[in-house]
Amino acid sequence: MGQIFPMDFDTSVKLNLYETLARTGQALTAMDVADALAAPLGDVLAAFERLHQKRLLVPEPGDPARIRMAPPFSGVETPHRVRVKDRSYYANCIWDALGIPAALHEDALVETSDMHTGEVIRLRVEGEAPLPEPCAIHFAVPAALWWQDIAYT
Amino acid sequence: MLLFRSEETLEGWCRARNLPRRPTINLEQLWHLAVTWYGNRLTVESRRPAPDEMVAIFSAIGLEGPFWDPKSDQWKSNS
């Protein structure tokens, strides 16, 4: 019989955050995670910071206890809404909008818009691939600078 | 990264902001990136790709050069 090794604390925090986002579309606060894991708040805040360094989450500017991004999920409303079954999520950008059905392995409807004209654009993901839709995806920022201002990127 | 209905609306966006036109990808390429980046995001072992892995991921869909290299110094001097 194999031995079961417990997860390290940062992984527990990460999974608690991501599983809750996947289930509810809502980002937890550090207090929520501390309650869920029966852990000290300071330990959770330190884990948030380490996960930020690993670029697995972005805290709210000025409030390290709240989550702005847990890519591909957004902790706040954005112009990129993703519908999966009866749930709605917000994504940080169009890459992340497709990242949500990729992470959930579910069909999805992405509702967003042309950045110049405001025309509504709907992208459907069915059977783990997007249906064809005329569009162009523009990268305004080189990869080396993405995390200088990830909210802008 | 930003979504446009067409190359024409993208050009209009660049002109309106006096910003340079930068690389574009299509929906198929974007889906490849989404799956590669996030396909295992809800698992214990998930992590962001390391810089060298990112270069390989971009190269696999034809995106090459300093623009797609997270370790490139070329852009930092222009920022």
PDB file of N, CA, C and O in Angstrom, chain A residues 14-15 18 55-56 71-72 93 95-96 98-99 102-105 112 114-117 119 125 128 130-131 133-144 146-147 153, chain B residues 1-5 7 9-10 12-13 21-27 30-31 33-35 37-39 41-44 46 48 54 58 67-70 72 75-76:
ATOM      1  N   LYS A  14      -3.325  27.194  -3.184  1.00  0.00           N
ATOM      2  CA  LYS A  14      -3.589  27.336  -4.619  1.00  0.00           C
ATOM      3  C   LYS A  14      -4.828  26.541  -5.027  1.00  0.00           C
ATOM      4  O   LYS A  14      -5.723  27.070  -5.710  1.00  0.00           O
ATOM      5  N   LEU A  15      -4.900  25.292  -4.603  1.00  0.00           N
ATOM      6  CA  LEU A  15      -6.036  24.458  -5.004  1.00  0.00           C
ATOM      7  C   LEU A  15      -7.331  24.966  -4.398  1.00  0.00           C
ATOM      8  O   LEU A  15      -8.381  24.942  -5.049  1.00  0.00           O
ATOM      9  N   TYR A  18      -8.336  27.993  -6.558  1.00  0.00           N
ATOM     10  CA  TYR A  18      -8.740  27.649  -7.922  1.00  0.00           C
ATOM     11  C   TYR A  18      -9.994  26.778  -7.948  1.00  0.00           C
ATOM     12  O   TYR A  18     -10.872  26.956  -8.794  1.00  0.00           O
ATOM     13  N   ARG A  55       3.756  33.689 -10.224  1.00  0.00           N
ATOM     14  CA  ARG A  55       2.833  34.192 -11.243  1.00  0.00           C
ATOM     15  C   ARG A  55       1.601  33.309 -11.392  1.00  0.00           C
ATOM     16  O   ARG A  55       1.071  33.135 -12.493  1.00  0.00           O
ATOM     17  N   LEU A  56       1.145  32.782 -10.260  1.00  0.00           N
ATOM     18  CA  LEU A  56      -0.079  31.990 -10.261  1.00  0.00           C
ATOM     19  C   LEU A  56      -1.253  32.783  -9.712  1.00  0.00           C
ATOM     20  O   LEU A  56      -2.394  32.328  -9.794  1.00  0.00           O
ATOM     21  N   PRO A  71      -4.999  33.581 -12.766  1.00  0.00           N
ATOM     22  CA  PRO A  71      -5.150  33.266 -14.192  1.00  0.00           C
ATOM     23  C   PRO A  71      -5.489  31.791 -14.446  1.00  0.00           C
ATOM     24  O   PRO A  71      -4.888  30.933 -13.820  1.00  0.00           O
ATOM     25  N   PRO A  72      -6.460  31.547 -15.315  1.00  0.00           N
ATOM     26  CA  PRO A  72      -7.129  32.459 -16.248  1.00  0.00           C
ATOM     27  C   PRO A  72      -8.307  33.228 -15.640  1.00  0.00           C
ATOM     28  O   PRO A  72      -8.914  34.019 -16.346  1.00  0.00           O
ATOM     29  N   CYS A  93      -8.209  38.561 -19.963  1.00  0.00           N
ATOM     30  CA  CYS A  93      -7.934  38.966 -21.340  1.00  0.00           C
ATOM     31  C   CYS A  93      -8.509  37.877 -22.239  1.00  0.00           C
ATOM     32  O   CYS A  93      -9.070  36.885 -21.748  1.00  0.00           O
ATOM     33  N   TRP A  95      -6.916  35.737 -24.109  1.00  0.00           N
ATOM     34  CA  TRP A  95      -6.173  34.480 -23.906  1.00  0.00           C
ATOM     35  C   TRP A  95      -6.775  33.738 -22.709  1.00  0.00           C
ATOM     36  O   TRP A  95      -7.080  32.548 -22.775  1.00  0.00           O
ATOM     37  N   ASP A  96      -6.959  34.445 -21.608  1.00  0.00           N
ATOM     38  CA  ASP A  96      -7.514  33.816 -20.416  1.00  0.00           C
ATOM     39  C   ASP A  96      -8.978  33.413 -20.614  1.00  0.00           C
ATOM     40  O   ASP A  96      -9.447  32.441 -20.008  1.00  0.00           O
ATOM     41  N   LEU A  98     -10.251  32.078 -23.214  1.00  0.00           N
ATOM     42  CA  LEU A  98     -10.206  30.703 -23.734  1.00  0.00           C
ATOM     43  C   LEU A  98      -9.544  29.772 -22.722  1.00  0.00           C
ATOM     44  O   LEU A  98      -9.785  28.557 -22.739  1.00  0.00           O
ATOM     45  N   GLY A  99      -8.721  30.328 -21.853  1.00  0.00           N
ATOM     46  CA  GLY A  99      -8.078  29.502 -20.825  1.00  0.00           C
ATOM     47  C   GLY A  99      -9.062  28.911 -19.836  1.00  0.00           C
ATOM     48  O   GLY A  99      -8.803  27.845 -19.267  1.00  0.00           O
ATOM     49  N   ALA A 102     -10.444  25.817 -21.258  1.00  0.00           N
ATOM     50  CA  ALA A 102      -9.300  24.892 -21.329  1.00  0.00           C
ATOM     51  C   ALA A 102      -9.007  24.301 -19.950  1.00  0.00           C
ATOM     52  O   ALA A 102      -8.699  23.116 -19.817  1.00  0.00           O
ATOM     53  N   ALA A 103      -9.089  25.126 -18.912  1.00  0.00           N
ATOM     54  CA  ALA A 103      -8.821  24.650 -17.553  1.00  0.00           C
ATOM     55  C   ALA A 103      -9.938  23.749 -17.032  1.00  0.00           C
ATOM     56  O   ALA A 103      -9.677  22.767 -16.328  1.00  0.00           O
ATOM     57  N   LEU A 104     -11.179  24.096 -17.394  1.00  0.00           N
ATOM     58  CA  LEU A 104     -12.327  23.334 -16.894  1.00  0.00           C
ATOM     59  C   LEU A 104     -12.632  22.115 -17.748  1.00  0.00           C
ATOM     60  O   LEU A 104     -13.396  21.241 -17.335  1.00  0.00           O
ATOM     61  N   HIS A 105     -12.079  22.080 -18.954  1.00  0.00           N
ATOM     62  CA  HIS A 105     -12.362  21.005 -19.917  1.00  0.00           C
ATOM     63  C   HIS A 105     -13.869  20.911 -20.170  1.00  0.00           C
ATOM     64  O   HIS A 105     -14.474  19.842 -20.095  1.00  0.00           O
ATOM     65  N   THR A 112     -17.344  38.889 -25.542  1.00  0.00           N
ATOM     66  CA  THR A 112     -16.396  39.993 -25.411  1.00  0.00           C
ATOM     67  C   THR A 112     -16.664  40.964 -26.554  1.00  0.00           C
ATOM     68  O   THR A 112     -17.757  40.942 -27.117  1.00  0.00           O
ATOM     69  N   ASP A 114     -14.890  43.738 -29.831  1.00  0.00           N
ATOM     70  CA  ASP A 114     -13.776  44.313 -30.587  1.00  0.00           C
ATOM     71  C   ASP A 114     -13.260  45.536 -29.825  1.00  0.00           C
ATOM     72  O   ASP A 114     -14.036  46.422 -29.449  1.00  0.00           O
ATOM     73  N   MET A 115     -11.953  45.592 -29.608  1.00  0.00           N
ATOM     74  CA  MET A 115     -11.379  46.656 -28.782  1.00  0.00           C
ATOM     75  C   MET A 115     -11.496  48.033 -29.429  1.00  0.00           C
ATOM     76  O   MET A 115     -11.424  49.045 -28.752  1.00  0.00           O
ATOM     77  N   HIS A 116     -11.665  48.066 -30.750  1.00  0.00           N
ATOM     78  CA  HIS A 116     -11.733  49.365 -31.430  1.00  0.00           C
ATOM     79  C   HIS A 116     -13.172  49.806 -31.646  1.00  0.00           C
ATOM     80  O   HIS A 116     -13.530  50.945 -31.369  1.00  0.00           O
ATOM     81  N   THR A 117     -14.006  48.903 -32.143  1.00  0.00           N
ATOM     82  CA  THR A 117     -15.365  49.300 -32.519  1.00  0.00           C
ATOM     83  C   THR A 117     -16.394  49.007 -31.435  1.00  0.00           C
ATOM     84  O   THR A 117     -17.501  49.544 -31.476  1.00  0.00           O
ATOM     85  N   GLU A 119     -17.889  46.232 -31.201  1.00  0.00           N
ATOM     86  CA  GLU A 119     -18.782  45.176 -31.688  1.00  0.00           C
ATOM     87  C   GLU A 119     -18.685  43.948 -30.782  1.00  0.00           C
ATOM     88  O   GLU A 119     -17.588  43.491 -30.463  1.00  0.00           O
ATOM     89  N   VAL A 125     -16.649  27.548 -27.625  1.00  0.00           N
ATOM     90  CA  VAL A 125     -15.740  26.413 -27.491  1.00  0.00           C
ATOM     91  C   VAL A 125     -16.603  25.170 -27.335  1.00  0.00           C
ATOM     92  O   VAL A 125     -17.429  25.093 -26.414  1.00  0.00           O
ATOM     93  N   GLU A 128     -13.744  20.817 -26.836  1.00  0.00           N
ATOM     94  CA  GLU A 128     -12.346  21.175 -26.536  1.00  0.00           C
ATOM     95  C   GLU A 128     -11.650  21.860 -27.715  1.00  0.00           C
ATOM     96  O   GLU A 128     -10.464  21.647 -27.963  1.00  0.00           O
ATOM     97  N   PRO A 130     -12.236  25.842 -30.176  1.00  0.00           N
ATOM     98  CA  PRO A 130     -13.131  26.944 -30.538  1.00  0.00           C
ATOM     99  C   PRO A 130     -13.715  26.740 -31.933  1.00  0.00           C
ATOM    100  O   PRO A 130     -13.034  26.230 -32.828  1.00  0.00           O
ATOM    101  N   LEU A 131     -14.979  27.148 -32.115  1.00  0.00           N
ATOM    102  CA  LEU A 131     -15.564  27.147 -33.450  1.00  0.00           C
ATOM    103  C   LEU A 131     -14.980  28.323 -34.231  1.00  0.00           C
ATOM    104  O   LEU A 131     -14.665  29.361 -33.653  1.00  0.00           O
ATOM    105  N   GLU A 133     -14.322  31.665 -36.079  1.00  0.00           N
ATOM    106  CA  GLU A 133     -14.946  32.980 -35.952  1.00  0.00           C
ATOM    107  C   GLU A 133     -13.940  34.003 -36.475  1.00  0.00           C
ATOM    108  O   GLU A 133     -12.780  33.982 -36.057  1.00  0.00           O
ATOM    109  N   PRO A 134     -14.353  34.888 -37.391  1.00  0.00           N
ATOM    110  CA  PRO A 134     -13.388  35.876 -37.897  1.00  0.00           C
ATOM    111  C   PRO A 134     -12.902  36.786 -36.769  1.00  0.00           C
ATOM    112  O   PRO A 134     -13.713  37.388 -36.062  1.00  0.00           O
ATOM    113  N   CYS A 135     -11.599  36.868 -36.597  1.00  0.00           N
ATOM    114  CA  CYS A 135     -11.039  37.762 -35.575  1.00  0.00           C
ATOM    115  C   CYS A 135      -9.522  37.810 -35.734  1.00  0.00           C
ATOM    116  O   CYS A 135      -8.927  37.000 -36.444  1.00  0.00           O
ATOM    117  N   ALA A 136      -8.911  38.784 -35.065  1.00  0.00           N
ATOM    118  CA  ALA A 136      -7.457  38.891 -35.007  1.00  0.00           C
ATOM    119  C   ALA A 136      -7.085  39.193 -33.556  1.00  0.00           C
ATOM    120  O   ALA A 136      -7.719  40.039 -32.918  1.00  0.00           O
ATOM    121  N   ILE A 137      -6.082  38.500 -33.054  1.00  0.00           N
ATOM    122  CA  ILE A 137      -5.636  38.705 -31.671  1.00  0.00           C
ATOM    123  C   ILE A 137      -4.287  39.403 -31.716  1.00  0.00           C
ATOM    124  O   ILE A 137      -3.325  38.882 -32.291  1.00  0.00           O
ATOM    125  N   HIS A 138      -4.234  40.589 -31.140  1.00  0.00           N
ATOM    126  CA  HIS A 138      -3.056  41.443 -31.230  1.00  0.00           C
ATOM    127  C   HIS A 138      -2.313  41.458 -29.904  1.00  0.00           C
ATOM    128  O   HIS A 138      -2.923  41.643 -28.844  1.00  0.00           O
ATOM    129  N   PHE A 139      -1.009  41.240 -29.958  1.00  0.00           N
ATOM    130  CA  PHE A 139      -0.164  41.334 -28.773  1.00  0.00           C
ATOM    131  C   PHE A 139       0.522  42.693 -28.810  1.00  0.00           C
ATOM    132  O   PHE A 139       1.445  42.897 -29.594  1.00  0.00           O
ATOM    133  N   ALA A 140       0.088  43.604 -27.970  1.00  0.00           N
ATOM    134  CA  ALA A 140       0.661  44.951 -27.955  1.00  0.00           C
ATOM    135  C   ALA A 140       1.951  45.010 -27.156  1.00  0.00           C
ATOM    136  O   ALA A 140       2.730  45.949 -27.305  1.00  0.00           O
ATOM    137  N   VAL A 141       2.181  44.018 -26.298  1.00  0.00           N
ATOM    138  CA  VAL A 141       3.321  44.048 -25.372  1.00  0.00           C
ATOM    139  C   VAL A 141       4.196  42.819 -25.610  1.00  0.00           C
ATOM    140  O   VAL A 141       3.685  41.696 -25.655  1.00  0.00           O
ATOM    141  N   PRO A 142       5.519  42.999 -25.753  1.00  0.00           N
ATOM    142  CA  PRO A 142       6.414  41.841 -25.911  1.00  0.00           C
ATOM    143  C   PRO A 142       6.444  40.975 -24.655  1.00  0.00           C
ATOM    144  O   PRO A 142       6.231  41.464 -23.541  1.00  0.00           O
ATOM    145  N   ALA A 143       6.733  39.684 -24.841  1.00  0.00           N
ATOM    146  CA  ALA A 143       6.699  38.725 -23.726  1.00  0.00           C
ATOM    147  C   ALA A 143       7.589  39.153 -22.566  1.00  0.00           C
ATOM    148  O   ALA A 143       7.244  38.923 -21.400  1.00  0.00           O
ATOM    149  N   ALA A 144       8.714  39.800 -22.863  1.00  0.00           N
ATOM    150  CA  ALA A 144       9.645  40.188 -21.795  1.00  0.00           C
ATOM    151  C   ALA A 144       9.043  41.229 -20.857  1.00  0.00           C
ATOM    152  O   ALA A 144       9.543  41.413 -19.744  1.00  0.00           O
ATOM    153  N   TRP A 146       5.552  41.424 -20.178  1.00  0.00           N
ATOM    154  CA  TRP A 146       4.177  41.107 -19.793  1.00  0.00           C
ATOM    155  C   TRP A 146       3.903  41.368 -18.322  1.00  0.00           C
ATOM    156  O   TRP A 146       2.870  41.875 -17.963  1.00  0.00           O
ATOM    157  N   TRP A 147       4.857  41.010 -17.467  1.00  0.00           N
ATOM    158  CA  TRP A 147       4.584  41.104 -16.029  1.00  0.00           C
ATOM    159  C   TRP A 147       5.052  42.429 -15.440  1.00  0.00           C
ATOM    160  O   TRP A 147       4.986  42.611 -14.225  1.00  0.00           O
ATOM    161  N   THR A 153      -1.223  44.256 -19.815  1.00  0.00           N
ATOM    162  CA  THR A 153      -0.940  43.216 -20.793  1.00  0.00           C
ATOM    163  C   THR A 153      -2.205  42.444 -21.118  1.00  0.00           C
ATOM    164  O   THR A 153      -2.480  42.163 -22.283  1.00  0.00           O
TER     165      THR A 153
ATOM    166  N   MET B   1      -3.127  41.116 -24.379  1.00  0.00           N
ATOM    167  CA  MET B   1      -3.485  40.828 -25.766  1.00  0.00           C
ATOM    168  C   MET B   1      -4.946  41.219 -26.009  1.00  0.00           C
ATOM    169  O   MET B   1      -5.768  41.120 -25.107  1.00  0.00           O
ATOM    170  N   LEU B   2      -5.190  41.684 -27.196  1.00  0.00           N
ATOM    171  CA  LEU B   2      -6.465  42.331 -27.486  1.00  0.00           C
ATOM    172  C   LEU B   2      -7.142  41.655 -28.681  1.00  0.00           C
ATOM    173  O   LEU B   2      -6.485  41.240 -29.631  1.00  0.00           O
ATOM    174  N   LEU B   3      -8.475  41.611 -28.612  1.00  0.00           N
ATOM    175  CA  LEU B   3      -9.251  40.959 -29.660  1.00  0.00           C
ATOM    176  C   LEU B   3      -9.877  41.996 -30.585  1.00  0.00           C
ATOM    177  O   LEU B   3     -10.413  43.007 -30.122  1.00  0.00           O
ATOM    178  N   PHE B   4      -9.796  41.704 -31.877  1.00  0.00           N
ATOM    179  CA  PHE B   4     -10.420  42.554 -32.886  1.00  0.00           C
ATOM    180  C   PHE B   4     -11.203  41.669 -33.850  1.00  0.00           C
ATOM    181  O   PHE B   4     -10.859  40.502 -34.068  1.00  0.00           O
ATOM    182  N   ARG B   5     -12.223  42.276 -34.456  1.00  0.00           N
ATOM    183  CA  ARG B   5     -13.013  41.519 -35.428  1.00  0.00           C
ATOM    184  C   ARG B   5     -12.201  41.241 -36.682  1.00  0.00           C
ATOM    185  O   ARG B   5     -12.362  40.203 -37.326  1.00  0.00           O
ATOM    186  N   GLU B   7      -8.435  42.571 -39.209  1.00  0.00           N
ATOM    187  CA  GLU B   7      -7.185  43.335 -39.321  1.00  0.00           C
ATOM    188  C   GLU B   7      -7.492  44.823 -39.484  1.00  0.00           C
ATOM    189  O   GLU B   7      -6.734  45.683 -39.024  1.00  0.00           O
ATOM    190  N   THR B   9     -10.031  46.624 -38.218  1.00  0.00           N
ATOM    191  CA  THR B   9     -10.350  47.295 -36.948  1.00  0.00           C
ATOM    192  C   THR B   9      -9.113  47.372 -36.055  1.00  0.00           C
ATOM    193  O   THR B   9      -8.945  48.338 -35.303  1.00  0.00           O
ATOM    194  N   LEU B  10      -8.237  46.392 -36.159  1.00  0.00           N
ATOM    195  CA  LEU B  10      -6.959  46.454 -35.431  1.00  0.00           C
ATOM    196  C   LEU B  10      -6.132  47.653 -35.904  1.00  0.00           C
ATOM    197  O   LEU B  10      -5.595  48.419 -35.088  1.00  0.00           O
ATOM    198  N   GLY B  12      -7.209  50.337 -37.240  1.00  0.00           N
ATOM    199  CA  GLY B  12      -7.874  51.546 -36.757  1.00  0.00           C
ATOM    200  C   GLY B  12      -7.543  51.824 -35.300  1.00  0.00           C
ATOM    201  O   GLY B  12      -7.337  52.989 -34.911  1.00  0.00           O
ATOM    202  N   TRP B  13      -7.488  50.791 -34.512  1.00  0.00           N
ATOM    203  CA  TRP B  13      -7.143  50.942 -33.079  1.00  0.00           C
ATOM    204  C   TRP B  13      -5.720  51.472 -32.937  1.00  0.00           C
ATOM    205  O   TRP B  13      -5.467  52.390 -32.142  1.00  0.00           O
ATOM    206  N   ARG B  21       1.915  48.753 -34.756  1.00  0.00           N
ATOM    207  CA  ARG B  21       1.302  47.457 -35.004  1.00  0.00           C
ATOM    208  C   ARG B  21       2.290  46.377 -34.541  1.00  0.00           C
ATOM    209  O   ARG B  21       3.449  46.379 -34.915  1.00  0.00           O
ATOM    210  N   ARG B  22       1.808  45.466 -33.736  1.00  0.00           N
ATOM    211  CA  ARG B  22       2.636  44.382 -33.222  1.00  0.00           C
ATOM    212  C   ARG B  22       2.086  43.052 -33.735  1.00  0.00           C
ATOM    213  O   ARG B  22       1.093  43.010 -34.455  1.00  0.00           O
ATOM    214  N   PRO B  23       2.673  41.913 -33.346  1.00  0.00           N
ATOM    215  CA  PRO B  23       2.232  40.643 -33.938  1.00  0.00           C
ATOM    216  C   PRO B  23       0.778  40.280 -33.613  1.00  0.00           C
ATOM    217  O   PRO B  23       0.256  40.643 -32.562  1.00  0.00           O
ATOM    218  N   THR B  24       0.171  39.564 -34.548  1.00  0.00           N
ATOM    219  CA  THR B  24      -1.167  39.018 -34.321  1.00  0.00           C
ATOM    220  C   THR B  24      -1.121  37.506 -34.460  1.00  0.00           C
ATOM    221  O   THR B  24      -0.235  36.948 -35.119  1.00  0.00           O
ATOM    222  N   ILE B  25      -2.084  36.863 -33.807  1.00  0.00           N
ATOM    223  CA  ILE B  25      -2.250  35.420 -33.970  1.00  0.00           C
ATOM    224  C   ILE B  25      -3.710  35.144 -34.292  1.00  0.00           C
ATOM    225  O   ILE B  25      -4.561  36.035 -34.151  1.00  0.00           O
ATOM    226  N   ASN B  26      -3.986  33.930 -34.742  1.00  0.00           N
ATOM    227  CA  ASN B  26      -5.369  33.573 -35.055  1.00  0.00           C
ATOM    228  C   ASN B  26      -5.980  32.759 -33.911  1.00  0.00           C
ATOM    229  O   ASN B  26      -5.315  32.432 -32.920  1.00  0.00           O
ATOM    230  N   LEU B  27      -7.237  32.440 -34.073  1.00  0.00           N
ATOM    231  CA  LEU B  27      -7.972  31.768 -32.995  1.00  0.00           C
ATOM    232  C   LEU B  27      -7.396  30.382 -32.686  1.00  0.00           C
ATOM    233  O   LEU B  27      -7.337  29.962 -31.517  1.00  0.00           O
ATOM    234  N   LEU B  30      -4.355  30.861 -30.618  1.00  0.00           N
ATOM    235  CA  LEU B  30      -4.722  31.282 -29.261  1.00  0.00           C
ATOM    236  C   LEU B  30      -5.225  30.098 -28.437  1.00  0.00           C
ATOM    237  O   LEU B  30      -4.906  29.973 -27.246  1.00  0.00           O
ATOM    238  N   TRP B  31      -5.988  29.232 -29.065  1.00  0.00           N
ATOM    239  CA  TRP B  31      -6.475  28.060 -28.345  1.00  0.00           C
ATOM    240  C   TRP B  31      -5.309  27.163 -27.925  1.00  0.00           C
ATOM    241  O   TRP B  31      -5.291  26.630 -26.802  1.00  0.00           O
ATOM    242  N   LEU B  33      -2.350  28.150 -27.132  1.00  0.00           N
ATOM    243  CA  LEU B  33      -1.745  28.786 -25.966  1.00  0.00           C
ATOM    244  C   LEU B  33      -2.608  28.585 -24.725  1.00  0.00           C
ATOM    245  O   LEU B  33      -2.099  28.324 -23.632  1.00  0.00           O
ATOM    246  N   ALA B  34      -3.921  28.704 -24.880  1.00  0.00           N
ATOM    247  CA  ALA B  34      -4.825  28.544 -23.737  1.00  0.00           C
ATOM    248  C   ALA B  34      -4.717  27.145 -23.137  1.00  0.00           C
ATOM    249  O   ALA B  34      -4.640  26.967 -21.916  1.00  0.00           O
ATOM    250  N   VAL B  35      -4.699  26.147 -23.995  1.00  0.00           N
ATOM    251  CA  VAL B  35      -4.619  24.765 -23.517  1.00  0.00           C
ATOM    252  C   VAL B  35      -3.258  24.485 -22.882  1.00  0.00           C
ATOM    253  O   VAL B  35      -3.156  23.863 -21.817  1.00  0.00           O
ATOM    254  N   TRP B  37      -1.149  26.629 -21.532  1.00  0.00           N
ATOM    255  CA  TRP B  37      -0.960  27.400 -20.285  1.00  0.00           C
ATOM    256  C   TRP B  37      -1.849  26.877 -19.168  1.00  0.00           C
ATOM    257  O   TRP B  37      -1.431  26.801 -18.014  1.00  0.00           O
ATOM    258  N   TYR B  38      -3.099  26.571 -19.521  1.00  0.00           N
ATOM    259  CA  TYR B  38      -4.097  26.397 -18.477  1.00  0.00           C
ATOM    260  C   TYR B  38      -4.749  25.018 -18.421  1.00  0.00           C
ATOM    261  O   TYR B  38      -5.595  24.784 -17.561  1.00  0.00           O
ATOM    262  N   GLY B  39      -4.366  24.128 -19.299  1.00  0.00           N
ATOM    263  CA  GLY B  39      -5.041  22.832 -19.351  1.00  0.00           C
ATOM    264  C   GLY B  39      -4.982  22.058 -18.053  1.00  0.00           C
ATOM    265  O   GLY B  39      -5.894  21.277 -17.753  1.00  0.00           O
ATOM    266  N   ARG B  41      -4.444  23.685 -14.988  1.00  0.00           N
ATOM    267  CA  ARG B  41      -4.365  24.714 -13.936  1.00  0.00           C
ATOM    268  C   ARG B  41      -5.082  24.300 -12.646  1.00  0.00           C
ATOM    269  O   ARG B  41      -4.757  24.785 -11.569  1.00  0.00           O
ATOM    270  N   LEU B  42      -6.037  23.394 -12.730  1.00  0.00           N
ATOM    271  CA  LEU B  42      -6.775  22.999 -11.525  1.00  0.00           C
ATOM    272  C   LEU B  42      -6.171  21.762 -10.870  1.00  0.00           C
ATOM    273  O   LEU B  42      -6.802  21.148 -10.006  1.00  0.00           O
ATOM    274  N   THR B  43      -4.973  21.403 -11.230  1.00  0.00           N
ATOM    275  CA  THR B  43      -4.346  20.209 -10.676  1.00  0.00           C
ATOM    276  C   THR B  43      -3.223  20.588  -9.706  1.00  0.00           C
ATOM    277  O   THR B  43      -2.736  21.720  -9.701  1.00  0.00           O
ATOM    278  N   VAL B  44      -2.818  19.605  -8.921  1.00  0.00           N
ATOM    279  CA  VAL B  44      -1.766  19.831  -7.923  1.00  0.00           C
ATOM    280  C   VAL B  44      -0.482  20.319  -8.583  1.00  0.00           C
ATOM    281  O   VAL B  44       0.187  21.227  -8.085  1.00  0.00           O
ATOM    282  N   SER B  46       0.100  21.975 -11.295  1.00  0.00           N
ATOM    283  CA  SER B  46       0.065  23.095 -12.241  1.00  0.00           C
ATOM    284  C   SER B  46       1.079  24.166 -11.871  1.00  0.00           C
ATOM    285  O   SER B  46       1.336  24.441 -10.701  1.00  0.00           O
ATOM    286  N   ARG B  48       3.147  27.886 -13.937  1.00  0.00           N
ATOM    287  CA  ARG B  48       3.323  28.658 -15.155  1.00  0.00           C
ATOM    288  C   ARG B  48       4.551  28.128 -15.890  1.00  0.00           C
ATOM    289  O   ARG B  48       5.555  27.796 -15.260  1.00  0.00           O
ATOM    290  N   MET B  54       8.368  28.630 -22.434  1.00  0.00           N
ATOM    291  CA  MET B  54       7.524  29.570 -23.172  1.00  0.00           C
ATOM    292  C   MET B  54       8.038  29.748 -24.590  1.00  0.00           C
ATOM    293  O   MET B  54       7.251  29.752 -25.550  1.00  0.00           O
ATOM    294  N   PHE B  58       5.809  28.948 -27.928  1.00  0.00           N
ATOM    295  CA  PHE B  58       5.538  29.927 -28.989  1.00  0.00           C
ATOM    296  C   PHE B  58       6.089  29.432 -30.328  1.00  0.00           C
ATOM    297  O   PHE B  58       5.443  29.549 -31.365  1.00  0.00           O
ATOM    298  N   PHE B  67      10.431  39.208 -29.800  1.00  0.00           N
ATOM    299  CA  PHE B  67       9.131  39.623 -29.265  1.00  0.00           C
ATOM    300  C   PHE B  67       8.533  38.532 -28.381  1.00  0.00           C
ATOM    301  O   PHE B  67       7.825  38.815 -27.404  1.00  0.00           O
ATOM    302  N   TRP B  68       8.823  37.282 -28.722  1.00  0.00           N
ATOM    303  CA  TRP B  68       8.217  36.149 -28.005  1.00  0.00           C
ATOM    304  C   TRP B  68       9.165  35.533 -26.993  1.00  0.00           C
ATOM    305  O   TRP B  68       8.873  34.467 -26.453  1.00  0.00           O
ATOM    306  N   ASP B  69      10.287  36.180 -26.741  1.00  0.00           N
ATOM    307  CA  ASP B  69      11.271  35.650 -25.793  1.00  0.00           C
ATOM    308  C   ASP B  69      11.175  36.421 -24.476  1.00  0.00           C
ATOM    309  O   ASP B  69      11.545  37.605 -24.424  1.00  0.00           O
ATOM    310  N   PRO B  70      10.689  35.783 -23.401  1.00  0.00           N
ATOM    311  CA  PRO B  70      10.538  36.521 -22.136  1.00  0.00           C
ATOM    312  C   PRO B  70      11.860  36.949 -21.521  1.00  0.00           C
ATOM    313  O   PRO B  70      11.877  37.764 -20.605  1.00  0.00           O
ATOM    314  N   SER B  72      14.299  38.294 -23.457  1.00  0.00           N
ATOM    315  CA  SER B  72      14.926  39.251 -24.367  1.00  0.00           C
ATOM    316  C   SER B  72      15.159  40.598 -23.680  1.00  0.00           C
ATOM    317  O   SER B  72      14.297  41.108 -22.961  1.00  0.00           O
ATOM    318  N   TRP B  75      13.534  44.739 -25.612  1.00  0.00           N
ATOM    319  CA  TRP B  75      12.383  45.584 -25.329  1.00  0.00           C
ATOM    320  C   TRP B  75      12.553  46.358 -24.042  1.00  0.00           C
ATOM    321  O   TRP B  75      11.985  47.433 -23.882  1.00  0.00           O
ATOM    322  N   LYS B  76      13.348  45.810 -23.140  1.00  0.00           N
ATOM    323  CA  LYS B  76      13.512  46.494 -21.860  1.00  0.00           C
ATOM    324  C   LYS B  76      14.178  47.852 -22.053  1.00  0.00           C
ATOM    325  O   LYS B  76      13.865  48.801 -21.367  1.00  0.00           O
TER     326      LYS B  76
END
